[in-house]
């Protein structure tokens, strides 16, 4: 099978044409494309407890949600979609429920990050964890998603934001996004969760697993404090999807939550995130993708 891939599903495009029955978009509209849609009519879409969609959920087979067929081909042979987006192409085709109309004055090369990584991190901090002021936060993995969590934690007023990564080159970059302390597990003789519990007097209030390693989910849980510690997992594991954790971690009051796209409902919430970015840019005159925080 051949696919038109994406760097995950991060993509922002201009509508070239619309298909039969599509009424909410017109040629020239600026849109963010997303890997989970929002039909606005199913049980999940109507609930304020979820941002998933029963109709336009994560599509893993490489076809359109509407008819289970692909819209791409080469020399008569099918080429399949990737996560309903397929951004590694000059033109792409998406379901209207997986496209979000946004302001045409927003720079496409900046707001494209809101279609996946940046929104996933900010939403995990704001919507899923609901980080409180003065709290201690630990982030495992300092890629785009982890740095976005750090930025969200900083905006919420977290007093300590501890970044954990095996790449020492990420230390200074992470501090620019709000990380106050950096830990490299390879620099310590004891497990990183023990280091965290020692330097935080019993564990962090919140921990975020942004790698996609199920073993690190257990580590994130162990890094939280008793009573109210919350571990949030954002990463997508490639191998061994099962999570193993001692039941005592939960009996002591810790909670494990999953976060898909930061809890945002794409059509409902993304336009306001873009507008928040534009407002921040007008105030700071610095067109950084981090301004939406």
Coordinates of C-alpha atoms in Angstrom, one line a residue:
X1 CA 0.0 0.0 0.0
X2 CA 1.1 3.5 -0.8
X3 CA 0.2 6.6 1.2
X4 CA 0.3 10.4 1.0
X5 CA 1.9 11.0 4.4
X6 CA 2.0 13.9 6.8
X7 CA 4.3 15.1 9.6
X8 CA 1.6 13.8 11.7
X9 CA -1.5 15.7 10.6
X10 CA -0.2 19.3 10.9
X11 CA -1.6 21.2 8.0
X12 CA -3.2 24.5 7.0
X13 CA -4.5 25.0 3.5
X14 CA -6.5 27.2 1.2
X15 CA -9.7 25.7 -0.2
X16 CA -9.3 25.1 -3.9
X17 CA -12.8 23.6 -4.5
X18 CA -15.6 21.8 -2.6
X19 CA -17.5 18.7 -3.4
X20 CA -21.2 18.1 -3.7
X21 CA -23.2 18.8 -0.6
X22 CA -20.5 20.9 1.1
X23 CA -22.0 24.2 2.2
X24 CA -19.8 25.5 5.0
X25 CA -16.7 26.2 2.9
X26 CA -16.0 28.2 -0.2
X27 CA -13.1 28.5 -2.6
X28 CA -10.4 30.7 -1.0
X29 CA -11.3 29.9 2.6
X30 CA -8.4 29.3 4.9
X31 CA -8.7 26.0 6.9
X32 CA -6.9 23.9 9.4
X33 CA -7.1 20.2 8.7
X34 CA -7.4 17.9 11.7
X35 CA -7.1 14.1 12.2
X36 CA -10.2 13.9 14.4
X37 CA -13.3 15.6 13.0
X38 CA -16.4 17.0 14.6
X39 CA -19.7 16.2 13.1
X40 CA -21.6 18.1 15.9
X41 CA -24.5 15.6 15.8
X42 CA -23.2 12.4 17.5
X43 CA -23.3 11.6 21.2
X44 CA -19.6 12.4 21.7
X45 CA -19.8 15.7 19.8
X46 CA -22.8 16.8 21.8
X47 CA -21.1 16.0 25.1
X48 CA -18.9 18.6 26.9
X49 CA -17.0 15.7 28.4
X50 CA -15.4 14.6 25.2
X51 CA -13.7 15.9 22.0
X52 CA -13.9 12.6 20.1
X53 CA -16.4 12.0 17.3
X54 CA -18.3 8.7 16.6
X55 CA -18.6 9.6 12.9
X56 CA -15.2 11.2 12.2
X57 CA -12.9 9.5 14.6
X58 CA -9.3 8.6 13.9
X59 CA -9.1 7.0 10.4
X60 CA -6.4 4.4 10.2
X61 CA -7.3 2.7 7.0
X62 CA -6.3 5.5 4.6
X63 CA -9.8 6.2 3.2
X64 CA -12.5 8.8 3.4
X65 CA -14.9 8.6 6.3
X66 CA -17.9 9.1 4.0
X67 CA -17.5 6.1 1.6
X68 CA -14.4 4.2 2.7
X69 CA -12.7 5.0 -0.6
X70 CA -9.5 6.9 -1.3
X71 CA -9.4 10.1 -3.5
X72 CA -5.8 9.6 -4.6
X73 CA -4.3 7.4 -7.3
X74 CA -1.3 7.0 -9.5
X75 CA -1.6 5.4 -13.0
X76 CA -4.9 4.0 -12.0
X77 CA -3.7 2.4 -8.7
X78 CA -5.0 3.6 -5.4
X79 CA -2.9 5.8 -3.1
X80 CA -4.2 6.1 0.5
X81 CA -4.8 9.0 2.9
X82 CA -2.9 9.4 6.2
X83 CA -4.8 10.3 9.3
X84 CA -7.5 12.0 7.2
X85 CA -5.1 14.8 6.3
X86 CA -2.2 13.8 3.9
X87 CA -0.3 17.1 4.0
X88 CA 2.8 16.0 2.1
X89 CA 1.3 17.0 -1.2
X90 CA 0.6 20.1 -3.1
X91 CA -3.1 19.3 -3.1
X92 CA -5.0 17.1 -0.6
X93 CA -8.6 16.0 -0.1
X94 CA -10.3 16.0 3.3
X95 CA -13.7 15.4 4.7
X96 CA -15.5 18.7 5.5
X97 CA -15.8 17.6 9.1
X98 CA -12.0 17.4 9.3
X99 CA -11.5 21.0 8.1
X100 CA -11.8 24.1 10.3
X101 CA -12.4 27.5 8.8
X102 CA -10.1 30.1 10.4
X103 CA -9.2 33.8 9.9
X104 CA -7.6 34.5 6.5
X105 CA -5.2 37.0 8.1
X106 CA -3.5 34.3 10.2
X107 CA -0.2 33.2 8.6
X108 CA -0.5 29.6 7.4
X109 CA 3.1 28.8 8.2
X110 CA 2.5 29.7 11.9
X111 CA -1.0 28.4 12.7
X112 CA -0.4 25.0 11.0
X113 CA 1.0 23.9 14.4
X114 CA -2.4 24.3 15.9
X115 CA -3.7 21.4 13.9
X116 CA -1.8 19.0 16.0
X117 CA 1.2 19.3 18.3
X118 CA 0.8 22.8 19.7
X119 CA -2.9 22.3 20.5
X120 CA -2.3 18.9 21.9
X121 CA 0.2 20.2 24.4
X122 CA -1.6 23.4 25.4
X123 CA -4.9 21.6 25.7
X124 CA -3.4 18.8 27.9
X125 CA -2.2 21.6 30.3
X126 CA -5.4 23.7 30.2
X127 CA -8.3 21.4 29.5
X128 CA -7.2 17.9 30.6
X129 CA -5.0 18.6 33.6
X130 CA -6.4 22.1 34.3
X131 CA -3.1 23.1 35.9
X132 CA -3.4 25.3 39.0
X133 CA -1.3 28.3 40.0
X134 CA 1.8 27.5 42.1
X135 CA 1.8 23.8 41.2
X136 CA 4.8 21.6 40.3
X137 CA 4.7 20.0 36.8
X138 CA 7.0 17.3 35.3
X139 CA 7.1 16.8 31.5
X140 CA 8.6 13.7 30.0
X141 CA 9.8 14.4 26.4
X142 CA 10.6 17.9 25.2
X143 CA 9.6 17.8 21.6
X144 CA 6.8 20.0 20.1
X145 CA 4.1 18.5 22.3
X146 CA 6.2 18.6 25.5
X147 CA 7.3 22.2 25.0
X148 CA 3.7 23.2 24.3
X149 CA 2.7 21.6 27.7
X150 CA 5.5 23.7 29.3
X151 CA 4.1 26.8 27.7
X152 CA 0.6 26.0 28.9
X153 CA 1.9 25.3 32.4
X154 CA 3.8 28.6 32.4
X155 CA 0.6 30.5 31.4
X156 CA -1.3 28.8 34.2
X157 CA 1.3 30.0 36.7
X158 CA 3.0 26.7 37.6
X159 CA 5.9 27.5 40.0
X160 CA 8.1 24.6 38.9
X161 CA 8.2 23.1 35.4
X162 CA 10.6 20.2 35.3
X163 CA 11.5 18.9 31.8
X164 CA 12.9 15.4 31.4
X165 CA 14.7 14.4 28.2
X166 CA 17.8 12.3 27.3
X167 CA 18.9 14.9 24.8
X168 CA 21.0 17.6 26.6
X169 CA 20.8 19.9 23.7
X170 CA 17.1 20.5 24.5
X171 CA 17.9 22.1 27.9
X172 CA 18.3 25.7 26.9
X173 CA 15.5 25.5 24.2
X174 CA 13.1 24.1 26.8
X175 CA 13.8 27.0 29.2
X176 CA 12.8 29.4 26.5
X177 CA 9.4 27.8 26.6
X178 CA 9.0 27.9 30.4
X179 CA 10.9 24.9 31.7
X180 CA 12.5 25.9 35.0
X181 CA 14.6 22.8 35.6
X182 CA 16.0 20.1 33.3
X183 CA 16.7 16.5 34.1
X184 CA 18.5 14.0 31.9
X185 CA 17.8 10.4 33.2
X186 CA 21.3 9.4 32.0
X187 CA 23.0 11.8 34.4
X188 CA 21.7 10.1 37.5
X189 CA 22.4 6.8 39.2
X190 CA 18.9 6.4 40.5
X191 CA 15.6 6.2 38.5
X192 CA 14.3 9.5 37.4
X193 CA 11.0 9.1 39.3
X194 CA 13.0 8.8 42.5
X195 CA 15.0 11.9 41.7
X196 CA 11.7 13.8 41.0
X197 CA 10.1 12.7 44.2
X198 CA 13.2 13.7 46.2
X199 CA 13.6 17.2 44.7
X200 CA 9.8 17.9 44.9
X201 CA 9.3 16.7 48.5
X202 CA 7.1 13.7 47.6
X203 CA 6.2 14.1 43.9
X204 CA 4.8 16.5 41.4
X205 CA 1.2 17.7 41.2
X206 CA 1.1 17.0 37.5
X207 CA 3.1 14.9 35.1
X208 CA 2.9 14.6 31.4
X209 CA 4.1 11.7 29.2
X210 CA 4.8 13.2 25.8
X211 CA 6.9 10.4 24.2
X212 CA 4.7 7.5 23.4
X213 CA 6.4 5.0 25.6
X214 CA 4.1 3.0 27.8
X215 CA 6.9 2.3 30.3
X216 CA 7.2 6.1 30.8
X217 CA 3.5 6.3 31.6
X218 CA 4.3 4.2 34.7
X219 CA 7.2 6.5 35.5
X220 CA 5.0 9.5 35.1
X221 CA 2.6 8.0 37.6
X222 CA 5.3 7.2 40.0
X223 CA 6.6 10.8 39.7
X224 CA 3.3 12.2 41.0
X225 CA 2.5 12.9 44.7
X226 CA 0.1 10.9 46.7
X227 CA -3.5 12.2 47.2
X228 CA -4.0 14.2 44.1
X229 CA -1.1 13.6 41.7
X230 CA -2.3 13.5 38.1
X231 CA -0.5 11.9 35.2
X232 CA -1.5 12.7 31.7
X233 CA -0.4 10.7 28.7
X234 CA -0.3 12.3 25.2
X235 CA 2.2 10.1 23.3
X236 CA 1.1 7.4 20.9
X237 CA 3.1 4.2 21.4
X238 CA 4.3 2.2 18.4
X239 CA 5.0 -1.0 20.4
X240 CA 3.6 -2.6 23.5
X241 CA 0.4 -0.5 23.9
X242 CA -0.4 -2.2 27.3
X243 CA 0.3 -0.2 30.4
X244 CA 1.5 -1.9 33.6
X245 CA 1.2 -0.1 36.9
X246 CA 1.0 -1.2 40.5
X247 CA -2.6 -0.8 41.8
X248 CA -1.1 0.9 44.9
X249 CA -0.4 3.9 42.7
X250 CA -4.1 4.4 42.3
X251 CA -5.1 3.5 45.8
X252 CA -2.9 6.3 47.0
X253 CA -4.9 8.8 45.1
X254 CA -3.0 9.2 41.9
X255 CA -5.0 9.5 38.6
X256 CA -4.0 8.6 35.1
X257 CA -5.8 10.4 32.2
X258 CA -5.4 10.2 28.5
X259 CA -5.4 13.3 26.3
X260 CA -6.3 13.3 22.6
X261 CA -5.7 16.5 20.8
X262 CA -5.7 18.3 24.1
X263 CA -9.4 17.9 24.7
X264 CA -10.2 20.5 22.0
X265 CA -13.3 20.1 19.8
X266 CA -11.7 21.1 16.5
X267 CA -14.5 23.1 14.8
X268 CA -15.7 24.6 18.1
X269 CA -12.4 25.5 19.7
X270 CA -9.7 26.0 17.1
X271 CA -11.0 29.3 15.6
X272 CA -10.8 30.9 19.1
X273 CA -7.2 29.6 19.5
X274 CA -6.3 31.2 16.2
X275 CA -7.9 34.5 17.2
X276 CA -6.0 34.3 20.5
X277 CA -2.8 34.0 18.5
X278 CA -3.7 37.0 16.4
X279 CA -4.5 39.1 19.4
X280 CA -1.2 38.2 21.1
X281 CA 0.7 39.0 17.9
X282 CA -1.0 42.5 17.7
X283 CA 0.0 43.1 21.3
X284 CA 3.6 41.9 21.0
X285 CA 4.4 42.4 17.3
X286 CA 6.2 39.1 17.5
X287 CA 4.7 36.5 15.0
X288 CA 5.8 33.4 17.0
X289 CA 3.7 30.2 16.9
X290 CA 3.9 30.3 20.7
X291 CA 1.9 33.5 20.9
X292 CA -1.4 31.6 21.1
X293 CA -0.5 30.8 24.7

